[in-house]
């Protein structure tokens, strides 16, 4: 296995994050250029309704509604102060193997937390729908 080709580690590298900013609405004369977004750990994750959605590859914090004067690093820190990537004091390329593995462990904690939150939300929605069906049945509304 080549760690540089592993999808889970590719986004640690600035160049790979920068490549995701195809169609980014802010390119020149503003703070949130693709280069600054990628430096702050973001990848471009647009949707049909929101072409300026960006997600931190590490903590998975999703932000949209960017303004030209928004500083990606400041926005990232203010919306996700627990992100270990944005707190790094040196470039990923300069981390020791031990430092990288510790950082990667923290990334997996974020990923597991998000999966758990998503699963809880999915089950809560399913329970809500099932509850409505039961109420309909009890009330004889079939």
PDB file of C-alpha atoms in Angstrom:
ATOM      1  CA  UNK A   1       0.000   0.000   0.000  1.00  0.00           C
ATOM      2  CA  UNK A   2       1.339   3.409  -1.008  1.00  0.00           C
ATOM      3  CA  UNK A   3       0.374   5.953   1.692  1.00  0.00           C
ATOM      4  CA  UNK A   4       0.582   8.813  -0.832  1.00  0.00           C
ATOM      5  CA  UNK A   5      -2.090   7.144  -2.971  1.00  0.00           C
ATOM      6  CA  UNK A   6      -4.329   6.273  -0.031  1.00  0.00           C
ATOM      7  CA  UNK A   7      -7.516   8.333  -0.364  1.00  0.00           C
ATOM      8  CA  UNK A   8      -7.580   8.831   3.403  1.00  0.00           C
ATOM      9  CA  UNK A   9      -4.201  10.600   3.422  1.00  0.00           C
ATOM     10  CA  UNK A  10      -4.213  12.419   0.052  1.00  0.00           C
ATOM     11  CA  UNK A  11      -6.002  15.497   1.401  1.00  0.00           C
ATOM     12  CA  UNK A  12      -3.297  16.108   3.995  1.00  0.00           C
ATOM     13  CA  UNK A  13      -1.343  17.617   1.112  1.00  0.00           C
ATOM     14  CA  UNK A  14      -2.075  21.173   0.010  1.00  0.00           C
ATOM     15  CA  UNK A  15      -1.821  20.428  -3.728  1.00  0.00           C
ATOM     16  CA  UNK A  16      -4.539  17.777  -3.522  1.00  0.00           C
ATOM     17  CA  UNK A  17      -6.890  20.073  -1.596  1.00  0.00           C
ATOM     18  CA  UNK A  18      -6.245  22.882  -4.068  1.00  0.00           C
ATOM     19  CA  UNK A  19      -7.248  20.629  -7.003  1.00  0.00           C
ATOM     20  CA  UNK A  20     -10.779  20.344  -5.558  1.00  0.00           C
ATOM     21  CA  UNK A  21     -11.516  24.063  -6.035  1.00  0.00           C
ATOM     22  CA  UNK A  22     -12.740  23.773  -9.613  1.00  0.00           C
ATOM     23  CA  UNK A  23     -15.599  26.231 -10.096  1.00  0.00           C
ATOM     24  CA  UNK A  24     -14.914  28.047  -6.816  1.00  0.00           C
ATOM     25  CA  UNK A  25     -16.677  31.438  -7.030  1.00  0.00           C
ATOM     26  CA  UNK A  26     -13.864  33.473  -5.400  1.00  0.00           C
ATOM     27  CA  UNK A  27     -10.633  33.552  -7.360  1.00  0.00           C
ATOM     28  CA  UNK A  28      -8.957  36.934  -7.250  1.00  0.00           C
ATOM     29  CA  UNK A  29      -9.031  40.130  -5.223  1.00  0.00           C
ATOM     30  CA  UNK A  30     -10.418  38.523  -2.088  1.00  0.00           C
ATOM     31  CA  UNK A  31      -9.310  36.599   0.986  1.00  0.00           C
ATOM     32  CA  UNK A  32     -11.016  33.286   0.290  1.00  0.00           C
ATOM     33  CA  UNK A  33      -9.151  32.298  -2.870  1.00  0.00           C
ATOM     34  CA  UNK A  34      -8.713  28.596  -3.631  1.00  0.00           C
ATOM     35  CA  UNK A  35      -5.105  28.844  -2.421  1.00  0.00           C
ATOM     36  CA  UNK A  36      -6.100  30.298   0.958  1.00  0.00           C
ATOM     37  CA  UNK A  37      -8.975  27.848   1.333  1.00  0.00           C
ATOM     38  CA  UNK A  38      -6.665  24.889   0.679  1.00  0.00           C
ATOM     39  CA  UNK A  39      -4.047  26.275   3.096  1.00  0.00           C
ATOM     40  CA  UNK A  40      -6.749  26.373   5.781  1.00  0.00           C
ATOM     41  CA  UNK A  41      -7.496  22.665   5.245  1.00  0.00           C
ATOM     42  CA  UNK A  42     -10.650  23.046   3.167  1.00  0.00           C
ATOM     43  CA  UNK A  43     -11.731  21.088   0.143  1.00  0.00           C
ATOM     44  CA  UNK A  44     -14.436  22.329  -2.207  1.00  0.00           C
ATOM     45  CA  UNK A  45     -17.650  20.340  -1.706  1.00  0.00           C
ATOM     46  CA  UNK A  46     -20.278  22.211  -3.741  1.00  0.00           C
ATOM     47  CA  UNK A  47     -23.919  21.276  -4.119  1.00  0.00           C
ATOM     48  CA  UNK A  48     -26.518  22.452  -6.624  1.00  0.00           C
ATOM     49  CA  UNK A  49     -27.865  24.973  -4.109  1.00  0.00           C
ATOM     50  CA  UNK A  50     -24.548  26.035  -2.613  1.00  0.00           C
ATOM     51  CA  UNK A  51     -21.578  26.379  -4.974  1.00  0.00           C
ATOM     52  CA  UNK A  52     -19.369  27.848  -2.222  1.00  0.00           C
ATOM     53  CA  UNK A  53     -19.529  25.005   0.271  1.00  0.00           C
ATOM     54  CA  UNK A  54     -16.143  23.970   1.647  1.00  0.00           C
ATOM     55  CA  UNK A  55     -15.397  21.212   4.132  1.00  0.00           C
ATOM     56  CA  UNK A  56     -12.335  20.698   6.276  1.00  0.00           C
ATOM     57  CA  UNK A  57     -10.889  17.386   5.169  1.00  0.00           C
ATOM     58  CA  UNK A  58      -9.785  16.764   8.757  1.00  0.00           C
ATOM     59  CA  UNK A  59     -12.525  17.832  11.192  1.00  0.00           C
ATOM     60  CA  UNK A  60     -15.289  17.629   8.553  1.00  0.00           C
ATOM     61  CA  UNK A  61     -16.620  21.081   9.438  1.00  0.00           C
ATOM     62  CA  UNK A  62     -18.678  22.332   6.502  1.00  0.00           C
ATOM     63  CA  UNK A  63     -18.973  26.059   5.828  1.00  0.00           C
ATOM     64  CA  UNK A  64     -20.917  27.932   3.176  1.00  0.00           C
ATOM     65  CA  UNK A  65     -21.986  31.495   2.481  1.00  0.00           C
ATOM     66  CA  UNK A  66     -18.454  32.765   2.067  1.00  0.00           C
ATOM     67  CA  UNK A  67     -17.891  36.484   1.597  1.00  0.00           C
ATOM     68  CA  UNK A  68     -14.878  37.895  -0.304  1.00  0.00           C
ATOM     69  CA  UNK A  69     -13.389  39.364   2.894  1.00  0.00           C
ATOM     70  CA  UNK A  70     -13.660  36.101   4.892  1.00  0.00           C
ATOM     71  CA  UNK A  71     -10.272  34.791   6.023  1.00  0.00           C
ATOM     72  CA  UNK A  72     -10.420  30.979   5.701  1.00  0.00           C
ATOM     73  CA  UNK A  73      -8.004  30.325   8.582  1.00  0.00           C
ATOM     74  CA  UNK A  74      -9.877  32.648  10.960  1.00  0.00           C
ATOM     75  CA  UNK A  75     -13.243  31.218   9.890  1.00  0.00           C
ATOM     76  CA  UNK A  76     -11.982  27.668  10.346  1.00  0.00           C
ATOM     77  CA  UNK A  77     -10.623  28.418  13.821  1.00  0.00           C
ATOM     78  CA  UNK A  78     -13.799  30.213  14.899  1.00  0.00           C
ATOM     79  CA  UNK A  79     -16.145  27.455  13.689  1.00  0.00           C
ATOM     80  CA  UNK A  80     -14.008  24.472  14.676  1.00  0.00           C
ATOM     81  CA  UNK A  81     -11.572  25.415  17.406  1.00  0.00           C
ATOM     82  CA  UNK A  82     -10.975  21.722  18.176  1.00  0.00           C
ATOM     83  CA  UNK A  83      -9.579  20.923  14.712  1.00  0.00           C
ATOM     84  CA  UNK A  84      -6.070  19.556  15.136  1.00  0.00           C
ATOM     85  CA  UNK A  85      -5.130  20.294  11.528  1.00  0.00           C
ATOM     86  CA  UNK A  86      -5.788  24.039  11.789  1.00  0.00           C
ATOM     87  CA  UNK A  87      -3.765  24.067  15.037  1.00  0.00           C
ATOM     88  CA  UNK A  88      -0.661  22.550  13.388  1.00  0.00           C
ATOM     89  CA  UNK A  89       2.473  24.593  13.927  1.00  0.00           C
ATOM     90  CA  UNK A  90       4.302  23.085  10.950  1.00  0.00           C
ATOM     91  CA  UNK A  91       3.621  21.698   7.505  1.00  0.00           C
ATOM     92  CA  UNK A  92       2.457  18.098   7.182  1.00  0.00           C
ATOM     93  CA  UNK A  93       5.593  17.331   5.143  1.00  0.00           C
ATOM     94  CA  UNK A  94       7.709  18.259   8.174  1.00  0.00           C
ATOM     95  CA  UNK A  95       5.909  16.067  10.708  1.00  0.00           C
ATOM     96  CA  UNK A  96       7.679  13.061  12.138  1.00  0.00           C
ATOM     97  CA  UNK A  97       6.050   9.677  11.557  1.00  0.00           C
ATOM     98  CA  UNK A  98       4.931   9.658  15.188  1.00  0.00           C
ATOM     99  CA  UNK A  99       3.423  13.151  14.904  1.00  0.00           C
ATOM    100  CA  UNK A 100       1.633  12.219  11.686  1.00  0.00           C
ATOM    101  CA  UNK A 101       0.190   9.029  13.173  1.00  0.00           C
ATOM    102  CA  UNK A 102      -1.067  10.921  16.233  1.00  0.00           C
ATOM    103  CA  UNK A 103      -2.642  13.520  13.960  1.00  0.00           C
ATOM    104  CA  UNK A 104      -4.210  10.826  11.788  1.00  0.00           C
ATOM    105  CA  UNK A 105      -5.650   9.162  14.903  1.00  0.00           C
ATOM    106  CA  UNK A 106      -7.387  12.446  15.759  1.00  0.00           C
ATOM    107  CA  UNK A 107      -8.786  12.638  12.212  1.00  0.00           C
ATOM    108  CA  UNK A 108     -10.315   9.208  12.649  1.00  0.00           C
ATOM    109  CA  UNK A 109     -11.941  10.348  15.886  1.00  0.00           C
ATOM    110  CA  UNK A 110     -13.649  13.174  13.961  1.00  0.00           C
ATOM    111  CA  UNK A 111     -14.727  10.742  11.243  1.00  0.00           C
ATOM    112  CA  UNK A 112     -16.192   8.284  13.751  1.00  0.00           C
ATOM    113  CA  UNK A 113     -17.972  11.090  15.601  1.00  0.00           C
ATOM    114  CA  UNK A 114     -19.557  12.300  12.368  1.00  0.00           C
ATOM    115  CA  UNK A 115     -20.666   8.780  11.412  1.00  0.00           C
ATOM    116  CA  UNK A 116     -22.215   8.329  14.845  1.00  0.00           C
ATOM    117  CA  UNK A 117     -24.060  11.665  14.655  1.00  0.00           C
ATOM    118  CA  UNK A 118     -25.305  10.826  11.157  1.00  0.00           C
ATOM    119  CA  UNK A 119     -26.489   7.382  12.277  1.00  0.00           C
ATOM    120  CA  UNK A 120     -28.270   8.836  15.317  1.00  0.00           C
ATOM    121  CA  UNK A 121     -30.008  11.407  13.104  1.00  0.00           C
ATOM    122  CA  UNK A 122     -31.043   8.688  10.644  1.00  0.00           C
ATOM    123  CA  UNK A 123     -32.489   6.490  13.408  1.00  0.00           C
ATOM    124  CA  UNK A 124     -34.231   9.468  15.035  1.00  0.00           C
ATOM    125  CA  UNK A 125     -35.907  10.295  11.714  1.00  0.00           C
ATOM    126  CA  UNK A 126     -36.916   6.650  11.201  1.00  0.00           C
ATOM    127  CA  UNK A 127     -38.348   6.533  14.739  1.00  0.00           C
ATOM    128  CA  UNK A 128     -40.297   9.744  14.095  1.00  0.00           C
ATOM    129  CA  UNK A 129     -41.824   8.289  10.929  1.00  0.00           C
ATOM    130  CA  UNK A 130     -42.631   4.990  12.627  1.00  0.00           C
ATOM    131  CA  UNK A 131     -44.214   6.821  15.558  1.00  0.00           C
ATOM    132  CA  UNK A 132     -46.437   8.766  13.133  1.00  0.00           C
ATOM    133  CA  UNK A 133     -47.518   5.497  11.506  1.00  0.00           C
ATOM    134  CA  UNK A 134     -48.393   4.015  14.896  1.00  0.00           C
ATOM    135  CA  UNK A 135     -50.395   7.093  15.868  1.00  0.00           C
ATOM    136  CA  UNK A 136     -52.305   6.896  12.576  1.00  0.00           C
ATOM    137  CA  UNK A 137     -53.077   3.233  13.206  1.00  0.00           C
ATOM    138  CA  UNK A 138     -54.198   3.833  16.788  1.00  0.00           C
ATOM    139  CA  UNK A 139     -56.387   6.750  15.748  1.00  0.00           C
ATOM    140  CA  UNK A 140     -57.911   4.656  12.981  1.00  0.00           C
ATOM    141  CA  UNK A 141     -56.790   6.953  10.190  1.00  0.00           C
ATOM    142  CA  UNK A 142     -55.872   4.279   7.687  1.00  0.00           C
TER     143      UNK A 142
END
